[in-house]
Short mmCIF file of C-alpha atoms and ligand atoms in Angstrom, two decimals:
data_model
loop_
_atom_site.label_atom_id
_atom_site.label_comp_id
_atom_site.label_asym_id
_atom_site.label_seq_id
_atom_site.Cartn_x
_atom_site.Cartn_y
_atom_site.Cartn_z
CA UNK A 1 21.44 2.31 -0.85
CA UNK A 2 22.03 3.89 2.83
CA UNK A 3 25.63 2.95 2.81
CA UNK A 4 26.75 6.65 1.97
CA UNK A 5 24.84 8.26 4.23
CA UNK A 6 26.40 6.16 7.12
CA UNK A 7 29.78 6.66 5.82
CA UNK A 8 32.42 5.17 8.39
CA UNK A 9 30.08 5.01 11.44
CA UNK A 10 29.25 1.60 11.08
CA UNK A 11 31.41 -1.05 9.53
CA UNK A 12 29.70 -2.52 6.53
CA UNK A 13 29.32 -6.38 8.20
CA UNK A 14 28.18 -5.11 10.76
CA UNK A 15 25.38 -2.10 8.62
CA UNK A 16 24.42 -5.58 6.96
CA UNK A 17 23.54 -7.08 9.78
CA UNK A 18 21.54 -4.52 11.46
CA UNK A 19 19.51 -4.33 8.07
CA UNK A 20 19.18 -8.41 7.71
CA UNK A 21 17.90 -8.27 10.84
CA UNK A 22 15.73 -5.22 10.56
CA UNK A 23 13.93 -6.48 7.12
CA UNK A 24 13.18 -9.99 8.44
CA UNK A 25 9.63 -10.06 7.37
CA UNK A 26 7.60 -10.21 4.32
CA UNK A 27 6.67 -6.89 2.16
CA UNK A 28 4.37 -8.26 -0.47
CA UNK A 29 3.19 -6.61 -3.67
CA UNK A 30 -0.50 -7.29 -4.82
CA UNK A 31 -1.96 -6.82 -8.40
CA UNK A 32 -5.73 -5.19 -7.16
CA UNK A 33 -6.74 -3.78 -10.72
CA UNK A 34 -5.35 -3.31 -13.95
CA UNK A 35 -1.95 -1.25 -13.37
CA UNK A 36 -2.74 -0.65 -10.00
CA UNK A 37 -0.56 -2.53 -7.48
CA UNK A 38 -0.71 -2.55 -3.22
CA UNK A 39 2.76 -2.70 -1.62
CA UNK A 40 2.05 -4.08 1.99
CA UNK A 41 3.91 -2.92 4.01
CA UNK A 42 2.44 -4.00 7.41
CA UNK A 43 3.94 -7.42 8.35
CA UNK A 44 6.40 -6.25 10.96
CA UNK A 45 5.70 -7.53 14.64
CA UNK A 46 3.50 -3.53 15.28
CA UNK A 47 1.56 -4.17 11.74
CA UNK A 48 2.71 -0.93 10.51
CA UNK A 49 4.94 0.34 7.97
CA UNK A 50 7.02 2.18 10.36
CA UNK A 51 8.50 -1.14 11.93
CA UNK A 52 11.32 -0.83 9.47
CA UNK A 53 12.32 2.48 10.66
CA UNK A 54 11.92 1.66 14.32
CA UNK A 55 13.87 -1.17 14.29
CA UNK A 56 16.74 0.28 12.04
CA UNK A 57 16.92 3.08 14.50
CA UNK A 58 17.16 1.20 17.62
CA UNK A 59 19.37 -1.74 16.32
CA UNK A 60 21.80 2.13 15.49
CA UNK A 61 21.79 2.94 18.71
CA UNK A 62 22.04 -0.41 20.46
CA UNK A 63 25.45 -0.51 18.45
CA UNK A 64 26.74 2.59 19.39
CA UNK A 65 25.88 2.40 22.85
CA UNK A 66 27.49 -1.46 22.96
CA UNK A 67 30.38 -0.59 25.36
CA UNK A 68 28.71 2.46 27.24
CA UNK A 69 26.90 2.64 30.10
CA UNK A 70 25.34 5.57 29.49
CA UNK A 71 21.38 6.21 29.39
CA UNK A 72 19.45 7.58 26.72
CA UNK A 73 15.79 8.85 26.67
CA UNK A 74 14.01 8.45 23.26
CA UNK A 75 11.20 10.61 22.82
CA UNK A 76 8.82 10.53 20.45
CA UNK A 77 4.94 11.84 19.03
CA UNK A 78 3.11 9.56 17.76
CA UNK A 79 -0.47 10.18 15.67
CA UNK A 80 -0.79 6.32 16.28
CA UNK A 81 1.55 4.05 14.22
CA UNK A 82 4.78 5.04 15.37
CA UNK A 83 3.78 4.73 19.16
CA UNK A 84 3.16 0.97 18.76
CA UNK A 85 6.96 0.42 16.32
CA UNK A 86 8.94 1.99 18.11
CA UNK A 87 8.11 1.06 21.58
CA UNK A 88 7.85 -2.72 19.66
CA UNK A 89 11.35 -2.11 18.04
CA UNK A 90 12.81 -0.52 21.35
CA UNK A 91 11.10 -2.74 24.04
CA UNK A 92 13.89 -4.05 26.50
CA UNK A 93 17.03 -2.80 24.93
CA UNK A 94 19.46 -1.98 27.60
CA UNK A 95 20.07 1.45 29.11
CA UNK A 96 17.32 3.04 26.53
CA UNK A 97 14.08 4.35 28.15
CA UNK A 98 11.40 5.48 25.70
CA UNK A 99 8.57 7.64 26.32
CA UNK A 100 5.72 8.09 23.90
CA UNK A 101 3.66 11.12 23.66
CA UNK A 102 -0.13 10.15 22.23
CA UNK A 103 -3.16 12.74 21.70
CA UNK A 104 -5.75 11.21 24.36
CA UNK A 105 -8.76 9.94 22.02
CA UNK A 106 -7.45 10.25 18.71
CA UNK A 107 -6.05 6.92 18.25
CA UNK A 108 -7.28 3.64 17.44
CA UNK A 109 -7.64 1.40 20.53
CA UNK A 110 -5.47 -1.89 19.31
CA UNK A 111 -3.13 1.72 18.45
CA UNK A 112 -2.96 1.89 22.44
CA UNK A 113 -3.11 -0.93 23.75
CA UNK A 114 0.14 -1.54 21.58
CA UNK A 115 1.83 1.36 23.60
CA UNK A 116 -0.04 1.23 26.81
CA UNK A 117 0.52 -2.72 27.94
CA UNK A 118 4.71 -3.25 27.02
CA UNK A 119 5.46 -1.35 30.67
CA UNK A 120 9.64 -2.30 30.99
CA UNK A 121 11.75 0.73 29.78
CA UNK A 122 8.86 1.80 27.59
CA UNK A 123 6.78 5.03 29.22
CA UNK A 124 3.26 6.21 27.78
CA UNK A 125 1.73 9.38 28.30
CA UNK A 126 -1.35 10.72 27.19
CA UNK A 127 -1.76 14.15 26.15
CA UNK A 128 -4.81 16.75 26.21
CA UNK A 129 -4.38 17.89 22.90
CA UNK A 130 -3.69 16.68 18.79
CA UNK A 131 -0.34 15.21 17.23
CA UNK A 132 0.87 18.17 16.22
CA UNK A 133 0.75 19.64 20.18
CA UNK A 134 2.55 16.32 20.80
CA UNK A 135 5.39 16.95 18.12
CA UNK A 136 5.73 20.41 19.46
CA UNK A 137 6.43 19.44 22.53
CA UNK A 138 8.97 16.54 21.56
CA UNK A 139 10.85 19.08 19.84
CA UNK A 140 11.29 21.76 22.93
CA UNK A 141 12.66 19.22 24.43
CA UNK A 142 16.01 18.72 22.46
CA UNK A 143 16.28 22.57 22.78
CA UNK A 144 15.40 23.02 26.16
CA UNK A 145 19.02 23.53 28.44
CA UNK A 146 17.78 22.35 31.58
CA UNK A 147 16.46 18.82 30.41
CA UNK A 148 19.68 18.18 28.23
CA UNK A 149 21.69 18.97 31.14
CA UNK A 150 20.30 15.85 32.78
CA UNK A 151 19.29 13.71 30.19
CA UNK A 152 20.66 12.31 26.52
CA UNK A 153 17.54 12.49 24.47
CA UNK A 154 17.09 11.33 20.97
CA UNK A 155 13.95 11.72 18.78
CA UNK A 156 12.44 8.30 17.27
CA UNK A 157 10.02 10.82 14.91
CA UNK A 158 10.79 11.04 11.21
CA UNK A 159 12.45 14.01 12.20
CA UNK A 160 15.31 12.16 13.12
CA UNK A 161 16.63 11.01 9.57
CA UNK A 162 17.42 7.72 10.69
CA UNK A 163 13.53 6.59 11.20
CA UNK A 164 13.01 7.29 7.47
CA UNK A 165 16.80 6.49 5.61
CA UNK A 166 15.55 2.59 5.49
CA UNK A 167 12.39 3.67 4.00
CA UNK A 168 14.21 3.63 1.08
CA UNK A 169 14.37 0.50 0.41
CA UNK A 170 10.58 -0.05 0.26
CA UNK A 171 11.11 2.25 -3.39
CA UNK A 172 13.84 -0.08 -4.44
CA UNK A 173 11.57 -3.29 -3.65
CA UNK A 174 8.54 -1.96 -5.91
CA UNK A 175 11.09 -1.32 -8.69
CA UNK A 176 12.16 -4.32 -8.21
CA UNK A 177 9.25 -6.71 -7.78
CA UNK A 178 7.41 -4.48 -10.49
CA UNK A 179 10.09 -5.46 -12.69
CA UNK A 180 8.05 -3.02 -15.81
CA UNK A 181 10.38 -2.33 -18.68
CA UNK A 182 8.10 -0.03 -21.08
CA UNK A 183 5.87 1.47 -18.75
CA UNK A 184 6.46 4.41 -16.13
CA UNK A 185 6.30 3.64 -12.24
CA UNK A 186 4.30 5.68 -10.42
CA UNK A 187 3.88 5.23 -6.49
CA UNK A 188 1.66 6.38 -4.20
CA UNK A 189 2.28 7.26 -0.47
CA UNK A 190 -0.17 8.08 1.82
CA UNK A 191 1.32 11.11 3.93
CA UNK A 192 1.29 12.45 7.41
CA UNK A 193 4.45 13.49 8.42
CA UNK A 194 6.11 13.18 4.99
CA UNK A 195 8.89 11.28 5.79
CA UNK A 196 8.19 8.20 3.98
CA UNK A 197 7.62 10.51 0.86
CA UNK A 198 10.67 12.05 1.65
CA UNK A 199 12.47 8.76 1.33
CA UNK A 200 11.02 7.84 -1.41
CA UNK A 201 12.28 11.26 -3.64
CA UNK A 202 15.81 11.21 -2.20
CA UNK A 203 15.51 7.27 -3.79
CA UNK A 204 14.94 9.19 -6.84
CA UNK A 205 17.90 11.72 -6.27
CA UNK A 206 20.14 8.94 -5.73
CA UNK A 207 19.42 7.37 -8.97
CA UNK A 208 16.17 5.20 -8.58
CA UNK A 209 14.66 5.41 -11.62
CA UNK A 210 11.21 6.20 -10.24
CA UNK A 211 10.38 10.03 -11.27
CA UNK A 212 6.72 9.73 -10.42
CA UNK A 213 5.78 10.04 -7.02
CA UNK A 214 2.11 11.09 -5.15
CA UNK A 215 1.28 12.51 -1.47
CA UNK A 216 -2.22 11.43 -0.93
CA UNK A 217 -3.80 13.19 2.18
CA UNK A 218 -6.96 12.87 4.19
CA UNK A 219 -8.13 16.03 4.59
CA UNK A 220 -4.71 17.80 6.34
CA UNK A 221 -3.82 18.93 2.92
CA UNK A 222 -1.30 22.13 3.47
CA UNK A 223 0.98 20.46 0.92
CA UNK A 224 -1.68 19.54 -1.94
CA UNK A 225 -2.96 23.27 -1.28
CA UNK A 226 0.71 24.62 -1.62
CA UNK A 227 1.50 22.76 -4.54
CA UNK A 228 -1.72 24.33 -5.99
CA UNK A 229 -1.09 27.93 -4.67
CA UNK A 230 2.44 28.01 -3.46
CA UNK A 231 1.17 29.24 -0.32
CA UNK A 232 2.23 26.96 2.66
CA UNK A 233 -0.60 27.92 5.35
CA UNK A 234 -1.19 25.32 7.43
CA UNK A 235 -4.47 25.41 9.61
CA UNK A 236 -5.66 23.38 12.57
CA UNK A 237 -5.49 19.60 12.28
CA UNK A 238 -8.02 18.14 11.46
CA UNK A 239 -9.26 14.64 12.70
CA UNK A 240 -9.87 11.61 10.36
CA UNK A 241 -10.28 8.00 10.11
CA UNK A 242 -6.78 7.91 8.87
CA UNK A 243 -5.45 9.17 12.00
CA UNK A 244 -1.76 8.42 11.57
CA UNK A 245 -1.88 11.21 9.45
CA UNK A 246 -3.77 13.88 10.84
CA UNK A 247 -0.96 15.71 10.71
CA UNK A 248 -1.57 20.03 9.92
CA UNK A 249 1.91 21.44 9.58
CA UNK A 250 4.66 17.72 7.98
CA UNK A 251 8.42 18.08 9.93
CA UNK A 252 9.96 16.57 6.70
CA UNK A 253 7.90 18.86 4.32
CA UNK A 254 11.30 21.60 4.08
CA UNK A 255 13.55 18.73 3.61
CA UNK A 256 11.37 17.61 0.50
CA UNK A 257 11.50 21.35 -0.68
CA UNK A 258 15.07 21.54 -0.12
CA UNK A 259 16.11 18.43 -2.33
CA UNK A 260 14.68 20.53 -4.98
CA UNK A 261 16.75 24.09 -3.76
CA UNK A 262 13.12 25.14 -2.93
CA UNK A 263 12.08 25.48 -6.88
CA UNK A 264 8.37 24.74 -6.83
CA UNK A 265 8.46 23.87 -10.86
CA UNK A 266 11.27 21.59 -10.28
CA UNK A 267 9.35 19.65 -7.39
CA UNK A 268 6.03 19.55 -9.50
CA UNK A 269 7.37 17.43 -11.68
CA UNK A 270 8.27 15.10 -9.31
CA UNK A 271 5.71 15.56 -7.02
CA UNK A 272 1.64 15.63 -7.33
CA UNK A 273 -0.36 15.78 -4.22
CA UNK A 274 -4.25 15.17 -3.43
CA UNK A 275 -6.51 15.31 -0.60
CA UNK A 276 -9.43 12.99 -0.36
CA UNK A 277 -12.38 12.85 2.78
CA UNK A 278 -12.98 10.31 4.93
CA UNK A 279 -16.71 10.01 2.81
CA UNK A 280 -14.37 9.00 -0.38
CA UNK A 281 -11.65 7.17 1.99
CA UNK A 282 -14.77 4.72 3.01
CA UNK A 283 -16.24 4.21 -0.56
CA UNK A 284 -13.09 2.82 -1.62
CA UNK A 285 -12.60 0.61 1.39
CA UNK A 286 -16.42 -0.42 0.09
CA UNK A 287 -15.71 -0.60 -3.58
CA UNK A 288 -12.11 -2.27 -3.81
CA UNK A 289 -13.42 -5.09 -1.46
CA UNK A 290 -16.66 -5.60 -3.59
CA UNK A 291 -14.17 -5.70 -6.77
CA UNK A 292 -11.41 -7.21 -5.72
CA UNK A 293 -12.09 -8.70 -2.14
CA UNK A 294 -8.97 -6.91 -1.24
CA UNK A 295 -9.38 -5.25 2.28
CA UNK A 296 -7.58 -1.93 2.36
CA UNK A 297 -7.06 0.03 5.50
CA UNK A 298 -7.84 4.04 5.39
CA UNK A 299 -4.57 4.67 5.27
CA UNK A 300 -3.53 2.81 2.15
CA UNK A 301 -7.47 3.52 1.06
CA UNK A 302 -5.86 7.08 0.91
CA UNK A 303 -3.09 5.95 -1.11
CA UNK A 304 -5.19 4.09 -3.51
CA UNK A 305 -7.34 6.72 -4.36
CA UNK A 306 -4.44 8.99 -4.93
CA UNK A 307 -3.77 6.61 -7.97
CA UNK A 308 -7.01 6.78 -9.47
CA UNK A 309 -6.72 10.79 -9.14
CA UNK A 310 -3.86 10.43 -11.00
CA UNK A 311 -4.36 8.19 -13.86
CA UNK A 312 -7.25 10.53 -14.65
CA UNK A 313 -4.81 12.44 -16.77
CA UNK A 314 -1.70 9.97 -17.27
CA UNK A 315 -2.93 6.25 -18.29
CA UNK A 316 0.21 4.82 -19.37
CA UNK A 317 1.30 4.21 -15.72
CA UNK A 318 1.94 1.33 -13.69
CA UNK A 319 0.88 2.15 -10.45
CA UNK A 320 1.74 0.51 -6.98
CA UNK A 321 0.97 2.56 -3.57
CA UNK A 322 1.98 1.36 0.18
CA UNK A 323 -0.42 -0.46 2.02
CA UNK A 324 0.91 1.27 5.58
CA UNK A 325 -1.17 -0.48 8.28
CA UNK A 326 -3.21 -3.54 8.77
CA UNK A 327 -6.80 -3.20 8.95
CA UNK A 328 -7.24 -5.30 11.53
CA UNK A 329 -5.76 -2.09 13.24
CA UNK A 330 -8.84 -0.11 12.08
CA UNK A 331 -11.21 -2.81 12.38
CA UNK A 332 -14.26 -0.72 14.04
CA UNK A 333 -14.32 1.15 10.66
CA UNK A 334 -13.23 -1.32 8.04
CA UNK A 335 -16.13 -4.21 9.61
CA UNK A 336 -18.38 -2.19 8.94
CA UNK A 337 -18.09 -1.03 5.32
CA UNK A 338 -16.87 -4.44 4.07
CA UNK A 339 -19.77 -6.07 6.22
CA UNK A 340 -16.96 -9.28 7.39
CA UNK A 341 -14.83 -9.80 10.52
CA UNK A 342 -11.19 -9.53 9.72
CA UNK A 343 -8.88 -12.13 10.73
CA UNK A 344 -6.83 -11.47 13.66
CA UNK A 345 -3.29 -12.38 12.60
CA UNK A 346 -0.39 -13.88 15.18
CA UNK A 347 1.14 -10.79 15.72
CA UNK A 348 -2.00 -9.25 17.93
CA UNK A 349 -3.28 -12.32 19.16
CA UNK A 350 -2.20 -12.02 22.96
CA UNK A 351 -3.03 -7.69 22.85
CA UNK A 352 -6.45 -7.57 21.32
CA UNK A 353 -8.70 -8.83 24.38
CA UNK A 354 -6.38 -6.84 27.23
CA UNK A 355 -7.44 -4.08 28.08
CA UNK A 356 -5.22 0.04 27.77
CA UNK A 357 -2.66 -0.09 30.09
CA UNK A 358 -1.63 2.83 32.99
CA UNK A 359 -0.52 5.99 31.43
CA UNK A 360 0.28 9.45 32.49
CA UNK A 361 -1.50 12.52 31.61
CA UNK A 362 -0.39 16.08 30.65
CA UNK A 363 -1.55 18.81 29.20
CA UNK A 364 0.89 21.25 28.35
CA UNK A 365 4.97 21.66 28.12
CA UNK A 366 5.30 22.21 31.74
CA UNK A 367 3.77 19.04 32.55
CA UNK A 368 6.20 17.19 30.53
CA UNK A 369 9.38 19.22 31.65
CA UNK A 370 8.74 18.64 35.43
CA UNK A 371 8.02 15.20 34.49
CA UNK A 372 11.17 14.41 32.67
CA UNK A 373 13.07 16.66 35.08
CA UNK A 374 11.83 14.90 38.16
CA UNK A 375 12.56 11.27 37.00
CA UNK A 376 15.76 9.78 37.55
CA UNK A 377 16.07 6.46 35.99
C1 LIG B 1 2.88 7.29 9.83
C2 LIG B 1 1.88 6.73 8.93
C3 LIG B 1 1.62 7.31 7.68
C4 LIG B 1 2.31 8.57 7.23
O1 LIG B 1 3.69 8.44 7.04
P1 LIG B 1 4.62 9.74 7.01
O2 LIG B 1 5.99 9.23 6.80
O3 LIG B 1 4.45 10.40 8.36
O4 LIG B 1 4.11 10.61 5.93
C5 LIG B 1 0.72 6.69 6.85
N1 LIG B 1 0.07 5.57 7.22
C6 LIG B 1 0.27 5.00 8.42
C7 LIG B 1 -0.51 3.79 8.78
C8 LIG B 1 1.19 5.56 9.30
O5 LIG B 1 1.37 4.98 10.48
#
């Protein structure tokens, strides 16, 4: 599957390797209703779907870097989830310092804690501000002369392709565990930034023969609204219980557009998109646990819902869509709906009763230039 797009860069032992050990946890597919299937994808040592990507990326650039001395600074936004994986998938590997840019209230606080209490080669800082002010700023940076001329700095958002090329495989695995011969697959991705989406349809370009895809928002809906109107007008973000994707304005949104040579027709066939509230995000967490004692998380409550939407008008579906966080992550909202403590599992068993760690605190580009230009690790 990502063997041609890493062409002679890697040998393929060694490619094989960094994936065995990148995909050495579970991803477990669970029948919740009739055709309608959750594909968890939060066993990874951050409990978030985005461990795969993390962890392919840095085991990438550990192997490059292998006989260099040279230091790299990875930067990247995070609208909670990728915070915790990548500073999880990049903790301690040599000559790599990583600095993670988080909007100051808007995550959850296990979310933080995760980023906040590593310390090592792994820097937090808070900003005044939303995601996409974070994202912004990540992305002067790599265009900004005076910081390059100091530092090498890579992006660990999905805007660097290598954070989303392993995603994939999570298509493959539903195809594969699904294992349907007469009915159509149809998955269901909750969406912030749209790279996991993104993987998912160049799956389908390659030959996976999944056609049927769904981007279920919160209420950040500029691409259901396009794919309604054909107008692309993002507004401001807007915050929500599923906060990894309170994202207004998705990086990967004009690579999805230009797999399909920007044709809207073409991509509608591919691609349906809804938006749901966090009102109809939290009756599902209610309802699914009442019927099925299965315990989504908002996220993947998105992502469920997005199903239903759809097999309003197409029943002879099979349905699966990604479970993309834990809810023990979201546990101050999911208690309460479901009325029951949710285990703790190993993986957050020493962070949960710390408390945030030190940060530092900025509140516009400047900030983070003179920052970045006045350290010298
Ligand atoms: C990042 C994230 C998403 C959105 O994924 P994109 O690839 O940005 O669309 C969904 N759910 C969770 C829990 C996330 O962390």
């Amino acid at each position: 599957v990502i063997y041609q797009f890493i062409g002679n860069c890697i040998p393929k032992k060694d490619l094989m390797g960094i994936i065995e050990d990148t995909l050495n946890f579970d991803f477990p597919i669970n029948k919740i209703e009739k055709n309608i299937f959750s594909f968890e994808l939060f066993h990874g040592p951050s409990l978030a779907f985005k461990d795969v990507g993390a962890r392919f990326m840095a085991r990438c650039l550990a192997y490059f870097n292998r006989n260099s001395k040279e230091k790299f600074t990875v930067l990247v936004a995070t609208s909670g989830d990728t915070g915790g994986a990548v500073a999880n998938g990049f903790y301690k590997i040599k000559n790599v310092n990583v600095i993670i840019l988080y909007p100051k209230g808007k995550i959850s606080s296990i979310q933080e804690k995760q980023i906040t209490n590593l310390g090592e080669n792994i820097t937090p800082i808070e900003v005044n501000g939303v995601f996409d002010d974070c994202q912004r700023m990540v992305k002067n940076v790599f265009i900004d002369d005076e910081i390059n001329k100091i530092h090498k700095v890579t992006s660990a958002n999905s805007i660097n392709i290598a954070r989303w090329l392993p995603q994939m495989f999570y298509y493959f695995f539903i195809y594969k565990k699904l294992n349907y011969k007469n009915s159509p697959i149809v998955v269901s991705v909750p969406s912030g930034n749209f790279g996991n989406i993104c993987a998912g349809l160049l799956a389908n370009k390659i030959g996976l023969p999944i056609d049927t895809y769904i981007a279920s928002t919160n209420l950040n809906d500029s691409v259901p609204r396009f794919l309604n109107s054909g107008i692309y007008k993002p507004i401001s973000t807007i915050k929500t219980i599923s906060n990894a994707m309170d994202v207004a304005d998705p990086s990967n949104f004009v690579r999805i557009q230009k797999l399909y040579n920007n044709d809207l027709n073409k991509l509608k066939m591919n691609l349906f998109s809804y938006s749901f509230n966090d009102y109809e995000t939290k009756e599902s967490i209610k309802s699914v646990y009442i019927k099925s004692k299965y315990i989504l998380d908002p996220h993947g409550a998105i992502g469920y819902l997005g199903l239903k939407e759809f097999f309003k008008r197409n029943n002879n579906f099979i349905g699966a869509f990604m479970e993309t966080a834990h809810p023990i992550k979201f546990h101050e909202t999911v208690e309460k709906l479901i009325h029951k403590k949710i285990p703790v599992p190993s993986q957050l068993s020493d962070i949960i009763n710390t408390k945030k760690g030190d940060t530092i605190n900025i509140s516009n580009y400047d900030e983070l230039k003179n920052y970045l230009l006045g350290t010298n690790y």
